[in-house]
Coordinates of C-alpha atoms and ligand atoms in Angstrom, one line a residue:
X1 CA 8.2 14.9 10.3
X2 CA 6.7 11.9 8.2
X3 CA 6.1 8.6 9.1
X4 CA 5.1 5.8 6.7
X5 CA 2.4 3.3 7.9
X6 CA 3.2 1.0 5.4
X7 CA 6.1 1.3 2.7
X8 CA 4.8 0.9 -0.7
X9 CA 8.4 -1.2 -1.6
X10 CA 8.0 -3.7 1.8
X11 CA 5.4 -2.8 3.4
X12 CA 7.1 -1.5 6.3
X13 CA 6.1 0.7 9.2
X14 CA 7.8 3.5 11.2
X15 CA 7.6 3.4 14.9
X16 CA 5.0 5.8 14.4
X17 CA 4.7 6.1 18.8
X18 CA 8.6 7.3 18.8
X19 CA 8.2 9.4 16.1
X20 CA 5.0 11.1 18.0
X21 CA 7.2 11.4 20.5
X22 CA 9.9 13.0 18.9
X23 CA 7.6 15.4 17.9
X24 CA 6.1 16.2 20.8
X25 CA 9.5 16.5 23.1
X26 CA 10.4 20.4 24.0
X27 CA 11.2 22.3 21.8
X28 CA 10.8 20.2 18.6
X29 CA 7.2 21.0 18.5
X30 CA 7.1 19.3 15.2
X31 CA 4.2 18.3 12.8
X32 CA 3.6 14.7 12.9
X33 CA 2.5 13.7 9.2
X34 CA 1.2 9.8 8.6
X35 CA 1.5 8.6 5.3
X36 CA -1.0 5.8 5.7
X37 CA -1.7 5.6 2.1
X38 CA -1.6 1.8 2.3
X39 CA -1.8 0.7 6.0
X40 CA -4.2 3.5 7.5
X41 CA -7.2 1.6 6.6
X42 CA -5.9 -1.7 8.4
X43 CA -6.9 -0.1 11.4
X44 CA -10.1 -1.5 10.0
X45 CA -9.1 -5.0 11.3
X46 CA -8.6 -5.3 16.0
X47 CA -5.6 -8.4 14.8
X48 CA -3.7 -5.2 12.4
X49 CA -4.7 -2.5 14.2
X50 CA -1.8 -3.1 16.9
X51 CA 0.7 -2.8 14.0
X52 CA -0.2 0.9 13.6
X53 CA 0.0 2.2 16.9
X54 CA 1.1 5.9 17.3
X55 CA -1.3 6.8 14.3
X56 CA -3.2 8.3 16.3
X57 CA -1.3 10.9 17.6
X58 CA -0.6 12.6 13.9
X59 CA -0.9 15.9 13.3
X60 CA -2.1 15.0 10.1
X61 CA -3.0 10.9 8.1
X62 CA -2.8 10.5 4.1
X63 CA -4.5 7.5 3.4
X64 CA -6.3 6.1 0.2
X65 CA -9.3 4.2 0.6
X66 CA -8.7 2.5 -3.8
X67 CA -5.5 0.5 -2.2
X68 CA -6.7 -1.5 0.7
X69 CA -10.0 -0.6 1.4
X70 CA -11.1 -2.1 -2.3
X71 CA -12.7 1.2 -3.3
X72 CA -12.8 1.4 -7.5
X73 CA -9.9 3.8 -8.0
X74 CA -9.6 6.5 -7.2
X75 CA -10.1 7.8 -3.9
X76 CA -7.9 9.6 -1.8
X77 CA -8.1 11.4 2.2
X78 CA -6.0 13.6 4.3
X79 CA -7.5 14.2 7.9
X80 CA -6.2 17.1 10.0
X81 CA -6.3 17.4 13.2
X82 CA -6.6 21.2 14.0
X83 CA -9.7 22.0 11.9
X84 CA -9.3 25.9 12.2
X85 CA -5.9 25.7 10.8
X86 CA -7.0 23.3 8.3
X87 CA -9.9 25.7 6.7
X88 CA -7.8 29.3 7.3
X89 CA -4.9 27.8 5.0
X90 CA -7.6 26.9 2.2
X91 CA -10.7 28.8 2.5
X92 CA -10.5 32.5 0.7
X93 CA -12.9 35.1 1.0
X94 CA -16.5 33.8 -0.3
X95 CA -17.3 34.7 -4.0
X96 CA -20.6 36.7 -4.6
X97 CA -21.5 33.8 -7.0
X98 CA -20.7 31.0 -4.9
X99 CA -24.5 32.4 -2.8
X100 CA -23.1 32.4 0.6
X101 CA -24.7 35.1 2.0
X102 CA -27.2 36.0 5.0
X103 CA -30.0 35.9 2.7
X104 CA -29.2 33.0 0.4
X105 CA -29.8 29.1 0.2
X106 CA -26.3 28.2 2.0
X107 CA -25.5 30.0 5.8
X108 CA -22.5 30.8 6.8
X109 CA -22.3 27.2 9.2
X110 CA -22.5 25.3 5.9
X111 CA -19.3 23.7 5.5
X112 CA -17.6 24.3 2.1
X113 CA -16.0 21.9 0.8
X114 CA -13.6 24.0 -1.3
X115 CA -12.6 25.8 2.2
X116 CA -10.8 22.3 2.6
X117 CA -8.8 22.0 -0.3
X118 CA -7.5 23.4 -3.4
X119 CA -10.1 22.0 -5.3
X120 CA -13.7 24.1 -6.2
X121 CA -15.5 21.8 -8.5
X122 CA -15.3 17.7 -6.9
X123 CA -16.9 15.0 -7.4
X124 CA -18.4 13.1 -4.7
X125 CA -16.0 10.0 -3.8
X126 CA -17.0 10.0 -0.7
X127 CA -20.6 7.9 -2.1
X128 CA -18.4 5.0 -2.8
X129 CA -16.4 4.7 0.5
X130 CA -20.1 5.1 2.4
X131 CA -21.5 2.5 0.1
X132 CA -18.5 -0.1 0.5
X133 CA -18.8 0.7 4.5
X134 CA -22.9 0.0 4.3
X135 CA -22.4 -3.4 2.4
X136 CA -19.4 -5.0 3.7
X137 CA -19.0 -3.0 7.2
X138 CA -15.3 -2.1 8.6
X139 CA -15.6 -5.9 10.4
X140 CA -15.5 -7.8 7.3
X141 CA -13.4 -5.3 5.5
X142 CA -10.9 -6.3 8.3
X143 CA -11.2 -9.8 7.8
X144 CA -10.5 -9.8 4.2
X145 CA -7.2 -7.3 5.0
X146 CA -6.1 -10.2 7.6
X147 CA -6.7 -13.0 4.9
X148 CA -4.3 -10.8 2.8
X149 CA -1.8 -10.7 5.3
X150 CA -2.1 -14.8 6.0
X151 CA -1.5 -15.2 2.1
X152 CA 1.7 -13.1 1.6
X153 CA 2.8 -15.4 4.7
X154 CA 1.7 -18.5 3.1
X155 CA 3.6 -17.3 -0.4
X156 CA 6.7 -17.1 1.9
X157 CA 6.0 -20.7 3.6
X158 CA 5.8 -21.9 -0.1
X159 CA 9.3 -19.8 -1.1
X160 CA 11.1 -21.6 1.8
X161 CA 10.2 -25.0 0.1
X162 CA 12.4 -23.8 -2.5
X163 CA 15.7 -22.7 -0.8
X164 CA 17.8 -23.6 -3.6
X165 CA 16.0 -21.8 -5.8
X166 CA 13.9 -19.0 -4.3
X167 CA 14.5 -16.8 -1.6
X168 CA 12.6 -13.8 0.7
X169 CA 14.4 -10.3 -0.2
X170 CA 12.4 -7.9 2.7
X171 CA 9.0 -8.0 3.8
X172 CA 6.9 -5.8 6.7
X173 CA 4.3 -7.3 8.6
X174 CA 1.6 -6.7 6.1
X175 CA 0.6 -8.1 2.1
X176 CA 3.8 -6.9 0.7
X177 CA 6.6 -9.1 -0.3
X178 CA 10.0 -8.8 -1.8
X179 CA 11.6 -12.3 -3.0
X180 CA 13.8 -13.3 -6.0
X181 CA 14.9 -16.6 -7.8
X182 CA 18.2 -17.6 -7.4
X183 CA 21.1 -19.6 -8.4
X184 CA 24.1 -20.5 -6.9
X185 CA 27.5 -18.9 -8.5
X186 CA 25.8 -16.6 -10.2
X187 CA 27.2 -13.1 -10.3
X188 CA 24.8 -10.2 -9.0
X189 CA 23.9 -8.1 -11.8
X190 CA 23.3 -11.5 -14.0
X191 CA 20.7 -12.5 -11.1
X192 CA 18.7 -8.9 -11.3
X193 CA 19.0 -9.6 -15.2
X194 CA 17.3 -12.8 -14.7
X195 CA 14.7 -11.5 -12.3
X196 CA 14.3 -8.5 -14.7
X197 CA 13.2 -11.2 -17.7
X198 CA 11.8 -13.0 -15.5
X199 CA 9.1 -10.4 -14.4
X200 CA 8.7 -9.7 -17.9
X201 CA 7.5 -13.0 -18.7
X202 CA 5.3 -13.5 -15.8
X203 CA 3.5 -10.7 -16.7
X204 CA 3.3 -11.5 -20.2
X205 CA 1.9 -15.5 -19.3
X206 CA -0.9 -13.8 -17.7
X207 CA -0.1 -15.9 -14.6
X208 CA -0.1 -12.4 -12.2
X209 CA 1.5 -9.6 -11.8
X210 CA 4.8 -8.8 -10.1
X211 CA 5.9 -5.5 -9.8
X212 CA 9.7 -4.5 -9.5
X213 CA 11.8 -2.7 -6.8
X214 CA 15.2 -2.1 -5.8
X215 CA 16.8 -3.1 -2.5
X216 CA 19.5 -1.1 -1.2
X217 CA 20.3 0.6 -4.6
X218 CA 21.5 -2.9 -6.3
X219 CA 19.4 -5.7 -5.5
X220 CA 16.7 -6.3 -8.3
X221 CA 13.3 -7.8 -6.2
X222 CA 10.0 -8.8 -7.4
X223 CA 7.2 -7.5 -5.2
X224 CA 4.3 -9.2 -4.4
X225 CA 1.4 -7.1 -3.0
X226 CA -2.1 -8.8 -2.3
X227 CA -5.2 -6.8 -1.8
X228 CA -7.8 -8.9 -3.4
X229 CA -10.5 -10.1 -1.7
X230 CA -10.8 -13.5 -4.2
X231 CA -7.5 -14.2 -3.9
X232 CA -7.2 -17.9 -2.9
X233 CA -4.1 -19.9 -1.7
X234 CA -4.7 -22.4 -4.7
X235 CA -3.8 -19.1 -7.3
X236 CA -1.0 -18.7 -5.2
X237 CA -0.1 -22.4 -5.7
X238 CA -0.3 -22.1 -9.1
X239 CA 1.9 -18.6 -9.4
X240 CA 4.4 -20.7 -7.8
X241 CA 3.9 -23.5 -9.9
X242 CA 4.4 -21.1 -12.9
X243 CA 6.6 -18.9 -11.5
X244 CA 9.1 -22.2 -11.2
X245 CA 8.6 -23.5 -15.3
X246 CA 9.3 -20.1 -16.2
X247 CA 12.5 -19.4 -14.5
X248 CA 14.0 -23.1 -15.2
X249 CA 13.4 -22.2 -19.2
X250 CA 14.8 -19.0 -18.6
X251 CA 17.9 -20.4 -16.8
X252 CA 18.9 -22.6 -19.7
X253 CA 19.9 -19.3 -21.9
X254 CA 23.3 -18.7 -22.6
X255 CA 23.3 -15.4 -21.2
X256 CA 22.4 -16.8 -17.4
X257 CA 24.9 -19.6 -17.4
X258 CA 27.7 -17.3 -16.8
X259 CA 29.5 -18.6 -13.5
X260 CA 30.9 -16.1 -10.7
X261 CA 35.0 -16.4 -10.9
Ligands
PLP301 C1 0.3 4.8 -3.3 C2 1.1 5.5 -2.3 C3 1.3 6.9 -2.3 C4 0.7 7.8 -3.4 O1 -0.7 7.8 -3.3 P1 -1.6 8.4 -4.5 O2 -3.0 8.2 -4.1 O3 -1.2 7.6 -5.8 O4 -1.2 9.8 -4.7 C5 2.0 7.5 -1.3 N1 2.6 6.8 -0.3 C6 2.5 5.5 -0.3 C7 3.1 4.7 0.9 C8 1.8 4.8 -1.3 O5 1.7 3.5 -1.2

């Protein structure tokens, strides 16, 4: 069984605790996987940390620390609980060459990494999680995931100025956030056209970046996702600002005047 901490398209979270729970009943007995590839790292902040209760009870957590932990890309984990089961599905008997023998530099309580993974020859991420843990430290990481979270709410608070223009499409509890523009009388698959161009020339002003996604198979959305630590309310401000001009010239084409019968 997989639950998502955190939906890349909305942000969204499974009741991870009734999912651990399903697991657990007799005689499911069933492994509890997180994907926490976004939201597992918000457990860094004691305001978010609520949000992802249950998370703890996996079998096993995917998480990447170059999403919302700020770590230069890339840099992915998986933890596993049973660490026995873990190493007997990877590790193979040792290779004369890879020296680990009774009388050689490496014991046998050495941990291989390669007993761990599918990989032999890795690089060391793990330097550039440590060092982003030394300087910051998890309680100002935190902070800066909370500030995220306050700005997709304060985009939204700036959308409902808009009502006849702008409007929230699905958003979780974290720095994810669908929206559109709209108009009234205008027929569905003209609107995702609109959004479509729309996105395209947002990206292309340089302004930001919106990336697309599809709500229940028909619904065109742009999705805002902020996890930057420099990210101010005034940029957001602006986007809006932007975001507005854009869509207004775009509205005047021919193509986007067509009325619903
Ligand atoms: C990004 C993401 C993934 C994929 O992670 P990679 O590190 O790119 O393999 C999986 N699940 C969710 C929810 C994600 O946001």
């Amino acid at each position: 069984m997989v639950g998502t901490a955190g939906t890349t398209g909305t942000g969204a979270i499974d009741d991870l605790q009734g999912l651990a729970d399903l697991c657990a009943l007799n005689p499911n007995d069933l492994w509890f996987h997180v994907d926490g590839a976004i939201g597992a790292v918000a457990r860094c902040s004691t305001r978010l940390r609520p949000l992802f209760a249950g998370l703890e009870r996996a079998d096993s957590v995917a998480f990447d620390l170059h999403k919302w932990l700020f770590v230069p890309y890339e840099c992915g984990c998986i933890l596993v609980r049973d660490g026995e089961m873990h190493r007997s599905t990877f590790a193979q008997p040792p290779a004369s060459y890879m020296g680990r023998t009774e009388e050689n530099i490496a014991s046998h309580e050495e941990i291989l990494f390669s007993d761990y993974t599918l990989e032999l020859s890795r690089g060391m991420k793990s330097l550039k999680v440590w060092m982003t843990l030394k300087a910051y430290g998890i309680e100002k990481l935190g902070q800066i995931m909370e500030q995220n979270v306050d700005q997709i709410q304060y985009f939204i608070e700036l959308i409902q100025q808009h009502p006849t223009e702008l409007e929230v499409l699905a958003t979780g509890s974290i720095n994810i956030l669908c929206f559109r523009y709209r108009l009234d009388g205008i027929a569905t698959d003209t609107l995702n056209k609109l959004n479509g161009q729309l996105l395209l020339y947002i990206a292309g002003s340089g302004v930001g970046f919106v990336s697309p996604y599809t709500i229940n198979s028909d619904t065109f959305a742009m999705r805002m996702c902020i996890m930057n630590h420099r990210t101010k309310s005034s940029d957001l401000d602006f986007f809006l600002e932007k975001l507005l001009e854009i869509a207004r010239g775009l509205r005047q084409m021919p193509e986007f005047s067509i009325v619903k019968s």
